[in-house]
Coordinates of C-alpha atoms (C1' of nucleotides) in Angstrom, one line a residue:
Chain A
X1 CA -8.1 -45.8 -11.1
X2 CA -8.4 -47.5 -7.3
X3 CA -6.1 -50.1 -6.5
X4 CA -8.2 -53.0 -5.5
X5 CA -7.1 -53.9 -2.2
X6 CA -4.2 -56.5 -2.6
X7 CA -5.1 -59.5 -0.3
X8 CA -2.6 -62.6 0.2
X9 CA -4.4 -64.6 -2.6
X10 CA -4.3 -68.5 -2.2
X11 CA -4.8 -69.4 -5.5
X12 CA -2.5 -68.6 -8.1
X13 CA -2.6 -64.9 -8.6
X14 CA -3.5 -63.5 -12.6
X15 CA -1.2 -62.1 -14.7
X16 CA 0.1 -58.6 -14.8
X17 CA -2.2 -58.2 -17.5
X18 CA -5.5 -59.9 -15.8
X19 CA -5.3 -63.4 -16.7
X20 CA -4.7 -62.9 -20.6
X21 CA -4.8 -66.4 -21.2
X22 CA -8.7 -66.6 -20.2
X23 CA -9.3 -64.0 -22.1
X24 CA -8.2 -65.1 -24.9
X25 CA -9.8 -68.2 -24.9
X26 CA -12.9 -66.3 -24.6
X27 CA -12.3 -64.0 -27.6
X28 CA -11.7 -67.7 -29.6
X29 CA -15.0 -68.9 -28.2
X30 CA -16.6 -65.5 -29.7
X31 CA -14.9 -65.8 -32.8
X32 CA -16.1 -69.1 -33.1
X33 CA -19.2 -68.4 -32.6
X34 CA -19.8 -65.7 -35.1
X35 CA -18.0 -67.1 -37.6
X36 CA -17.2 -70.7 -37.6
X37 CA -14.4 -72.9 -37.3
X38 CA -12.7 -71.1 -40.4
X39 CA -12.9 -67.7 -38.3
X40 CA -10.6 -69.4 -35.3
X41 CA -7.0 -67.7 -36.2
X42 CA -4.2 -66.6 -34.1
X43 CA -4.1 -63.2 -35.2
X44 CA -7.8 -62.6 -34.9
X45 CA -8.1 -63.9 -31.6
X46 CA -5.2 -61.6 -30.2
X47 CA -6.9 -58.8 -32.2
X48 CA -10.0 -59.1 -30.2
X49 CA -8.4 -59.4 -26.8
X50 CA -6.2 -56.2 -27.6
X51 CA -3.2 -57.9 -27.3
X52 CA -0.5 -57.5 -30.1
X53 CA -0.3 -61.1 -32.3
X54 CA 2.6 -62.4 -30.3
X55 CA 1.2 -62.4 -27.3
X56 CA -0.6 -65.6 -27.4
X57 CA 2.8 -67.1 -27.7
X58 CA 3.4 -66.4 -23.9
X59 CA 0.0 -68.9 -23.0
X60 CA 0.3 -71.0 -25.7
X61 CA 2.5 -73.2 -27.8
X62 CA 0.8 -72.3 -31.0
X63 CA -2.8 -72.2 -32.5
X64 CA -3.7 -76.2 -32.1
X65 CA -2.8 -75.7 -28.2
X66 CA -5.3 -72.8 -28.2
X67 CA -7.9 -74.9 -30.2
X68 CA -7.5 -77.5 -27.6
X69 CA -7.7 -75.4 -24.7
X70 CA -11.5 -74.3 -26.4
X71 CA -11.9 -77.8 -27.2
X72 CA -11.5 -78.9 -23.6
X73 CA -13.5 -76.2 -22.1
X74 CA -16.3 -77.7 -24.9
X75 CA -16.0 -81.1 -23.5
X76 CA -16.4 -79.9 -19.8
X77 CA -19.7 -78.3 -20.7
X78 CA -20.7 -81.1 -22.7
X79 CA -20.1 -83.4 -20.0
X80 CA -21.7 -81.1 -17.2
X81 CA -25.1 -81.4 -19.8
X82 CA -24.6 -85.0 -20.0
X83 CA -24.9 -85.8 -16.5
X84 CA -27.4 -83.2 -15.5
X85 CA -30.0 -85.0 -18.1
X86 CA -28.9 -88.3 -16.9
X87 CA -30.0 -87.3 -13.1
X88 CA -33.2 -86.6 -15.2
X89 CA -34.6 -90.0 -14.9
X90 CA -33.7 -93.8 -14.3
X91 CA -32.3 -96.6 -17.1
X92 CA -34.5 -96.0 -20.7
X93 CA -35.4 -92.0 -19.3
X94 CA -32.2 -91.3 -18.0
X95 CA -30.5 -92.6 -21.6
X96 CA -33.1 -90.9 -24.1
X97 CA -32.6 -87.4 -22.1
X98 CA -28.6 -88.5 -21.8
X99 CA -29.2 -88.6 -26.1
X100 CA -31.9 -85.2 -26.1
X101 CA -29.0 -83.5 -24.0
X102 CA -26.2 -84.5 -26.3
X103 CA -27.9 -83.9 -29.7
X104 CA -29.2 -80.6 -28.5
X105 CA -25.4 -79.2 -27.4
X106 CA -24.2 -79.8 -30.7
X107 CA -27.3 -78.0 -32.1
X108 CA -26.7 -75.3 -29.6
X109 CA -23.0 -74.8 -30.1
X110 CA -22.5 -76.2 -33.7
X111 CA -18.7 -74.4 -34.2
X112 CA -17.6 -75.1 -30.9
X113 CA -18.7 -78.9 -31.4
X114 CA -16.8 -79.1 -35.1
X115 CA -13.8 -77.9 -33.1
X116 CA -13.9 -80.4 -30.4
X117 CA -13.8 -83.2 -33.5
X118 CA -11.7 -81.1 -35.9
X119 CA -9.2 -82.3 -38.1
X120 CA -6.3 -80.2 -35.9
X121 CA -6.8 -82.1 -32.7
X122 CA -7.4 -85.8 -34.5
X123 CA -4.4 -87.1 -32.9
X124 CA -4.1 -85.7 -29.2
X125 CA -1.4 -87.6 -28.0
X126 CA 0.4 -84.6 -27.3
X127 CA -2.5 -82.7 -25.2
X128 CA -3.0 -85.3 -22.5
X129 CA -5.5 -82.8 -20.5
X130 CA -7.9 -82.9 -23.9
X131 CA -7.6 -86.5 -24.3
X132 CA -8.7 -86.9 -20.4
X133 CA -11.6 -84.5 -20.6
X134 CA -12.6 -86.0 -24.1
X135 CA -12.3 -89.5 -22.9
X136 CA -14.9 -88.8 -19.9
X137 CA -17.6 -88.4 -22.8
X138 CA -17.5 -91.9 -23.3
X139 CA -17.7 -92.4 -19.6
X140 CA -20.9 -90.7 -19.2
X141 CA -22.4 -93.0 -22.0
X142 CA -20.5 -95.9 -20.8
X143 CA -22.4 -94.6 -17.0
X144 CA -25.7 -94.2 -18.8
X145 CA -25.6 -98.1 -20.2
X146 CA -24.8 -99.5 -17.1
X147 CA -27.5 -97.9 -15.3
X148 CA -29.8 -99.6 -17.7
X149 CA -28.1 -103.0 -17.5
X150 CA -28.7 -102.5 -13.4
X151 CA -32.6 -101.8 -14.2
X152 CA -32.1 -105.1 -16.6
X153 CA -33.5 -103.3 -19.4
X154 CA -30.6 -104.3 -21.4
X155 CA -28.8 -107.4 -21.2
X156 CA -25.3 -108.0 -19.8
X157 CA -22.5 -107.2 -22.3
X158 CA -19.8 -105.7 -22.6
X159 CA -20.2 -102.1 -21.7
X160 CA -17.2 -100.3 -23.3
X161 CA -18.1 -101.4 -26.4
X162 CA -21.5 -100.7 -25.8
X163 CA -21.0 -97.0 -25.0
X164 CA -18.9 -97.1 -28.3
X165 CA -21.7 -97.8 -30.5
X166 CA -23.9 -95.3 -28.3
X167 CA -21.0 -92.8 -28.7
X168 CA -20.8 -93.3 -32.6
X169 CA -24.4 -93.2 -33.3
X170 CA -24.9 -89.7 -31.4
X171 CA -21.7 -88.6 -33.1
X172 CA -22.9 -89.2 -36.4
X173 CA -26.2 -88.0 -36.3
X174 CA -24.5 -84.7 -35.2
X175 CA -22.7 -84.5 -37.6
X176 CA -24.6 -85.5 -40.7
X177 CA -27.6 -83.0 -39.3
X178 CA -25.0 -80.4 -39.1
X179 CA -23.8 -81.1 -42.5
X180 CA -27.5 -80.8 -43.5
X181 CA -27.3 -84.0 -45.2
X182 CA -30.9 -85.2 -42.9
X183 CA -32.2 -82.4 -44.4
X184 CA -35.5 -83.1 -47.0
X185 CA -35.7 -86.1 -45.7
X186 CA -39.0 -85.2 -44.2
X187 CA -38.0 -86.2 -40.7
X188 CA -37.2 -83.3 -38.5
X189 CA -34.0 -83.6 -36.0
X190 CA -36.2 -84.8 -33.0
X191 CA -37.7 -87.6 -34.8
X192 CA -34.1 -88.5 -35.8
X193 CA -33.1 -88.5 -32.6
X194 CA -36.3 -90.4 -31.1
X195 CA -35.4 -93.1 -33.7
X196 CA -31.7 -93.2 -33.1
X197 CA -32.2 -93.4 -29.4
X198 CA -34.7 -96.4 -30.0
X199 CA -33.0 -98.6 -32.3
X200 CA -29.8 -98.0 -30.2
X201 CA -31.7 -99.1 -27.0
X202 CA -33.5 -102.1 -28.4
X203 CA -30.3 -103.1 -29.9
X204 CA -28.6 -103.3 -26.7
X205 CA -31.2 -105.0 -25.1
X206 CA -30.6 -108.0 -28.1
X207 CA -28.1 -110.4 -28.1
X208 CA -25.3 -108.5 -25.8
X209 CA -22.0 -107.5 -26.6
X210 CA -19.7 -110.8 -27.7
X211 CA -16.5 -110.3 -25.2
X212 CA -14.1 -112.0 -28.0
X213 CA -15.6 -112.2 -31.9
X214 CA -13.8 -113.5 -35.0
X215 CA -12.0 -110.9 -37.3
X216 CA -14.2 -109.5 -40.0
X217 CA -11.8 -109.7 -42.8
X218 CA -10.6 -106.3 -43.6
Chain B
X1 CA 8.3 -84.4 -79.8
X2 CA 5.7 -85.5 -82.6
X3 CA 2.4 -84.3 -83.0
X4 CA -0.2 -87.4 -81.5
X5 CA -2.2 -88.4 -84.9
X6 CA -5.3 -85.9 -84.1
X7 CA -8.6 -88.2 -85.4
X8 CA -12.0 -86.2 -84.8
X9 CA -13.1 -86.8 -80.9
X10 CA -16.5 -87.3 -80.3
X11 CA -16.3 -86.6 -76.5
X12 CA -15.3 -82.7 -75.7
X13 CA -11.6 -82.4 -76.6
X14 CA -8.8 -82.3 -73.8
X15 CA -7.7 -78.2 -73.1
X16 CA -5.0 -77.6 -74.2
X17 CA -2.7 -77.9 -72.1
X18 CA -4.0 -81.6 -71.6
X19 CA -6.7 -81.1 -68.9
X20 CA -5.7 -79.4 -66.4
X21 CA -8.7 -79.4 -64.4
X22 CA -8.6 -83.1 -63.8
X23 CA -4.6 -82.9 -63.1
X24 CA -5.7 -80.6 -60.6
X25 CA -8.2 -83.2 -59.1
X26 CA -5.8 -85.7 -59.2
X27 CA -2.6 -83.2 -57.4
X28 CA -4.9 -82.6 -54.9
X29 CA -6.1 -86.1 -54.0
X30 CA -2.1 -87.0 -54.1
X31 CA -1.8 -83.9 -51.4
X32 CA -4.2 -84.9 -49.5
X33 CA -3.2 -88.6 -49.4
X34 CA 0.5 -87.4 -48.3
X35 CA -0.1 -84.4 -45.9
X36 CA -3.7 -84.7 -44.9
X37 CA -6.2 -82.0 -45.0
X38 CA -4.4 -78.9 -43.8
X39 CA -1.8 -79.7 -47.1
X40 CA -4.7 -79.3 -49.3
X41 CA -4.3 -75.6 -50.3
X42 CA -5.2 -74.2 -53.7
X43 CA -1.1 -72.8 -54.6
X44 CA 0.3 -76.4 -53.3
X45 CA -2.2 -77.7 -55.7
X46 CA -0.7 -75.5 -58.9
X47 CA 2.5 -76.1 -58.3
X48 CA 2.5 -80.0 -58.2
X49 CA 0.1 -80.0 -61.4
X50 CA 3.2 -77.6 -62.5
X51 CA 1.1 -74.5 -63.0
X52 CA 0.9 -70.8 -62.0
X53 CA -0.5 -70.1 -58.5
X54 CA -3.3 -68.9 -60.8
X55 CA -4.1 -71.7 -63.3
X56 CA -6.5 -73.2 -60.9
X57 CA -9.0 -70.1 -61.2
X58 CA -10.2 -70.7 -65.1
X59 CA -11.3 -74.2 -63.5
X60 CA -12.2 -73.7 -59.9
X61 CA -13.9 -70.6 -58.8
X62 CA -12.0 -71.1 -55.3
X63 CA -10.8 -73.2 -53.2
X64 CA -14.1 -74.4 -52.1
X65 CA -15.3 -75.8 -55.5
X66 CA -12.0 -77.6 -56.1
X67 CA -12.9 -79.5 -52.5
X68 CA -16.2 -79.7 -53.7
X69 CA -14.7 -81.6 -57.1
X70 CA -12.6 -83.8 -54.7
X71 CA -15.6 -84.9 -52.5
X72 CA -17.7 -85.8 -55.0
X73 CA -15.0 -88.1 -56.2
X74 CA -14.7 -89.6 -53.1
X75 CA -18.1 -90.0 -52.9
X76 CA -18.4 -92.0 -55.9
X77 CA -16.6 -94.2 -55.0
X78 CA -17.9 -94.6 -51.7
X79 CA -20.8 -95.4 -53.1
X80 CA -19.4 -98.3 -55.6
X81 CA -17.9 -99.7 -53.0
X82 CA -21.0 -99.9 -51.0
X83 CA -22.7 -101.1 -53.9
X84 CA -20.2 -103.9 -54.7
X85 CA -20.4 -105.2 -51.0
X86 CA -24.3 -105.0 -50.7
X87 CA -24.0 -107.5 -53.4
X88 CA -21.8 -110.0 -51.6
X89 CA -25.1 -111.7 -49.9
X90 CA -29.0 -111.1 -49.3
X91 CA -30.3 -109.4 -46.5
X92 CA -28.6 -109.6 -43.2
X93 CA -25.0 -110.6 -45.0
X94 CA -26.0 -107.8 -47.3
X95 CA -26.4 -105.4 -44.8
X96 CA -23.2 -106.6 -43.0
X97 CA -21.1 -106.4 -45.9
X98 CA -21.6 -102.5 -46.4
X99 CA -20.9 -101.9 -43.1
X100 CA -17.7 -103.2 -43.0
X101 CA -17.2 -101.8 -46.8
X102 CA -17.8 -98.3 -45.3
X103 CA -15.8 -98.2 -42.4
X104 CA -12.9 -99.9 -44.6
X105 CA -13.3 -97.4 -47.3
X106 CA -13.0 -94.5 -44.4
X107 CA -9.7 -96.1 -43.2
X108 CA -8.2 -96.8 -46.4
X109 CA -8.7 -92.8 -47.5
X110 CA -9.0 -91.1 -43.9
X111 CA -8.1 -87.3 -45.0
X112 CA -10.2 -88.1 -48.9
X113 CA -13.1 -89.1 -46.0
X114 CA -12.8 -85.9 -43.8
X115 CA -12.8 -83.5 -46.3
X116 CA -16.3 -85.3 -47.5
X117 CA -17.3 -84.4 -44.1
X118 CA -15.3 -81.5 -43.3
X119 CA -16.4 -78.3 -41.9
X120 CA -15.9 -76.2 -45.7
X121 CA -18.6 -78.0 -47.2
X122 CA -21.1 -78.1 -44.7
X123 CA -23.6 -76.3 -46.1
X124 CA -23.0 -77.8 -49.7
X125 CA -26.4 -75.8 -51.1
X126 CA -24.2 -73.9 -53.2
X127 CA -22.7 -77.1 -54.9
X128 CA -25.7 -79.1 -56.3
X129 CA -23.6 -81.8 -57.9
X130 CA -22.0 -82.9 -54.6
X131 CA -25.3 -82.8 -52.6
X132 CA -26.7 -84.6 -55.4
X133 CA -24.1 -87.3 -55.0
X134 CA -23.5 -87.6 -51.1
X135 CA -27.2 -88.0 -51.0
X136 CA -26.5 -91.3 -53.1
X137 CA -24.3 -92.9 -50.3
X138 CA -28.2 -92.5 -47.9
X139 CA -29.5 -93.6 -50.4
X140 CA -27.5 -97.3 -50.7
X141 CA -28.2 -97.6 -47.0
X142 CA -31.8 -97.2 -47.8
X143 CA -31.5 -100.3 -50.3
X144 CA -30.1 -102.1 -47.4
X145 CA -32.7 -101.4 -44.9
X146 CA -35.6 -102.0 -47.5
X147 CA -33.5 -105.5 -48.7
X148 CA -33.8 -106.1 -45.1
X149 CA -37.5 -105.6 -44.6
X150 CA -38.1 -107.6 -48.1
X151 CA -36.6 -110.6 -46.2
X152 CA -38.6 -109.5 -43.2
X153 CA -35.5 -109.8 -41.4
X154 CA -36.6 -106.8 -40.1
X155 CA -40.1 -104.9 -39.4
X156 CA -41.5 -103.1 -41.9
X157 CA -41.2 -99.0 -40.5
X158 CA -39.8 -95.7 -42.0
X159 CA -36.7 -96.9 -44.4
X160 CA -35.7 -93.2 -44.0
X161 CA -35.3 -92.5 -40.8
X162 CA -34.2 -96.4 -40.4
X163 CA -31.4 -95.3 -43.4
X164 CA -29.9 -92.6 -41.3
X165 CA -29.9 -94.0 -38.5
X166 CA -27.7 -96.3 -39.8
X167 CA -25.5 -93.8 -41.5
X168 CA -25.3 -92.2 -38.2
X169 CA -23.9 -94.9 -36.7
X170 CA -21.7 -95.9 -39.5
X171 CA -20.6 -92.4 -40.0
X172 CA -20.3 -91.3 -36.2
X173 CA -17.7 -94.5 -35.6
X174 CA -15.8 -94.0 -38.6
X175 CA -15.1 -90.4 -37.2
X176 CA -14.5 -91.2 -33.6
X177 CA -11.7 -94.2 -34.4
X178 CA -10.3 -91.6 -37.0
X179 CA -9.9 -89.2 -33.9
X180 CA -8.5 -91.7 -32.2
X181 CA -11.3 -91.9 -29.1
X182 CA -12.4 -95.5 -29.6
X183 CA -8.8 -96.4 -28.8
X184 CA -7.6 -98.2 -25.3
X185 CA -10.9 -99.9 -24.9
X186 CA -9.6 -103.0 -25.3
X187 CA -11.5 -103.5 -28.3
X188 CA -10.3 -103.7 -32.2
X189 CA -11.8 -101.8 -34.7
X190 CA -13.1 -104.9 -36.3
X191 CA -14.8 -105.5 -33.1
X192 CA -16.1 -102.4 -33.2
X193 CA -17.9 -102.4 -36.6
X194 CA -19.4 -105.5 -35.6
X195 CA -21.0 -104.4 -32.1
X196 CA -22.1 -101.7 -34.1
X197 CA -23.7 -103.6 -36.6
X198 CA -25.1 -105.9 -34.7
X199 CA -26.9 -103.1 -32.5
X200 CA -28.4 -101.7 -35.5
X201 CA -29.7 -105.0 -37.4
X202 CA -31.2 -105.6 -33.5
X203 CA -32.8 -102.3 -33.5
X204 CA -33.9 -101.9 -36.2
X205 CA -35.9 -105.5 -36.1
X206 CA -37.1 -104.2 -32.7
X207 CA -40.6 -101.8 -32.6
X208 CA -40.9 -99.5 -36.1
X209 CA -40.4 -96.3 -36.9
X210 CA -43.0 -94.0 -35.7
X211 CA -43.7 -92.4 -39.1
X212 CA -45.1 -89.6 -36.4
X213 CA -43.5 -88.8 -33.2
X214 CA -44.3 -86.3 -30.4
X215 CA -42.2 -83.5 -30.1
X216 CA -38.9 -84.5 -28.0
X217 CA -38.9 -80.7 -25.9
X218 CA -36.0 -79.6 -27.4
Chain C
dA1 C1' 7.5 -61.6 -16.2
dC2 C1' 5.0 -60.2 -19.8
dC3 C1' 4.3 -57.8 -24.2
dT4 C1' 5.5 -55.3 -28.8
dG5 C1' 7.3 -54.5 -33.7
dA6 C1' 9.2 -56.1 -37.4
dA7 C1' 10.3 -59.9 -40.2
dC8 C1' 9.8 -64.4 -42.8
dA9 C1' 7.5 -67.8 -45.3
dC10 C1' 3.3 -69.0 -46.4
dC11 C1' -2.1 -68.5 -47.8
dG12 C1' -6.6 -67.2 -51.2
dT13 C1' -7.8 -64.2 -54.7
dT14 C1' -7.7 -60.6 -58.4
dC15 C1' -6.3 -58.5 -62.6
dA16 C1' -3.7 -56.8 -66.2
dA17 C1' -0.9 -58.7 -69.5
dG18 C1' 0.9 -62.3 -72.4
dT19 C1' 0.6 -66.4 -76.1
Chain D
dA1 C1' -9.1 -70.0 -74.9
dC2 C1' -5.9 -70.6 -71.6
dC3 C1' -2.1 -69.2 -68.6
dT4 C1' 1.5 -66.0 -66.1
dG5 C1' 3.4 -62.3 -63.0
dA6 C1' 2.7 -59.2 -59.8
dA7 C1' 0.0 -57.4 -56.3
dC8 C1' -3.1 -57.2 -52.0
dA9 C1' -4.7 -58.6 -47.7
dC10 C1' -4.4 -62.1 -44.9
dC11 C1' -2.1 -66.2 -42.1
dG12 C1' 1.3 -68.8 -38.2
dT13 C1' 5.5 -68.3 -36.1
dT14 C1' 10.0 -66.3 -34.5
dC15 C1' 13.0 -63.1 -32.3
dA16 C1' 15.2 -59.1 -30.8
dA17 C1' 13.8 -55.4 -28.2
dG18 C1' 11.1 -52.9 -24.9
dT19 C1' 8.9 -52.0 -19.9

DNA sequence: ACCTGAACACCGTTCAAGT
DNA sequence: ACCTGAACACCGTTCAAGT
């Protein structure tokens, strides 16, 4: 086989191998994807890239770093959606396609969502590139409610906590509608979401946020 | 050791060895409590009940149904717990009261809550008793919204899709300030619950559920 | 600088065999 | 009727050794 023509490369040149560590993360994202979180191992991963079962060990630290390398690539693309169907319209539009967008990721990507949540990353103090990239998920909501306090369709408030309540009620219609427990419920997912998205926006627009509240005794 | 005085049960009689099946409940709850979910593995399980690696399976078909058996428990006693605070006041107080019961009872048992959730029993069709019993917990929230409306505190409107909406927002912050992504926002977990809260009571007072909606292009 | 082979300590699950 | 011991096919991870 041809030698490709070796030019002074700027970047940072691939490996010997060709950039094993991109390819492995792709083999995890297949894996996941044809057979669930469970199907995300080490061995399996290495198996599909043709690579013997150590060799992951030269990219990364150990399975949760390779999980959290997937799970950052998931919150990139998550993101990127996020804005794109904010740009779709202004305040209330821009929010309900912000919530369509979201829902319909999840849906789209159901193992590689449960990963980006999982039990193994819980606590990411120790991947600080993850907790970055997770973190701007909350920005984009956090984005979306200010643009609709700007077009005064909400009220002033405290945003961050706001997009927190935004955030959570997304999050958990996910994942109750992937756990199938909306199911029989004679609602299908986009009526879920139209009614999510709604009482969320009319309960932003009510009262607003209290900057300091009393302790609910816990 | 001396025989227990053995008087004629009514109920079905212990096994023999002194049920085992509910030891094995119980082992893996203790498991789970001290090592999260990843520690919750079928031989661990046998070993602290004091069995062989093999007991489990005249009690458990796998691993699978012994989470099941542990889920259900948990929610159980989800639900009493967000029966007991739905009592603690009418309406609005009512409503209140489970909110911060749920998120409480999520804190208090954070791996017992993730495995209710967790990515091996999400399509639970195969377990009937747990779906029948995790379908209870929608069901309380239900009784909440429908108190609610009964004290026209709120508009009258699907108490379905109203009830998961709720759940999704209960639900979706419990798992994001279990992950750790609501922290460094300035903003207590108390604080929190009762943005959250107060977002949904607002919303849902706010228009109705449309019982039909128009297809959100998906 | 990157990868392999072999090893260790774990898993879930099955099955003959024990009491 | 219930439990054990041994086995099989998997894991994650480490480490000497290869190129």
């Amino acid at each position: 086989m041809p030698k490709p023509p070796r030019r002074k490369t700027p970047e940072p040149p691939p490996y010997h191998h060709g950039d094993l560590r991109a390819a492995l993360i792709r083999s995890a994202g297949e894996l996941l994807r044809h057979g669930g979180p469970e199907a995300l191992t080490l061995r399996a991963v290495a198996r599909h890239a043709g690579v013997s079962q150590a060799a992951p060990y030269r990219h990364f630290a150990d399975l949760r770093a390779l999980i959290g390398a997937v799970a950052e690539q998931g919150f990139q693309r998550l993101g990127a959606a996020m804005m794109a169907a904010m740009q779709q319209g202004d305040g209330r539009k821009g929010f309900k396609e912000l919530a369509i967008a979201y829902v319909a990721f999840a849906h789209r990507h159901p193992a590689e969502y449960r990963i980006m949540f999982g039990p193994s990353l819980a606590s990411d103090d120790d991947l600080p590139e993850l907790r970055k990239t997770s973190r701007e998920v909350l920005t984009f909501v956090q984005r979306g409610i200010e643009a609709l306090q700007q077009a005064r369709q909400i009220g002033p408030g405290n945003s961050a906590a706001m997009a927190a309540a935004s955030w959570s009620m997304l999050h958990g219609l996910v994942m109750l509608s992937l756990d199938g427990q909306t199911d029989n419920l004679g609602l299908s997912l986009d009526e879920l979401v139209q009614e999510s998205t709604r009482v969320v926006m009319f309960g932003l627009a009510g009262g607003g946020a209290a900057p300091s509240v009393k302790g609910t005794e816990r």
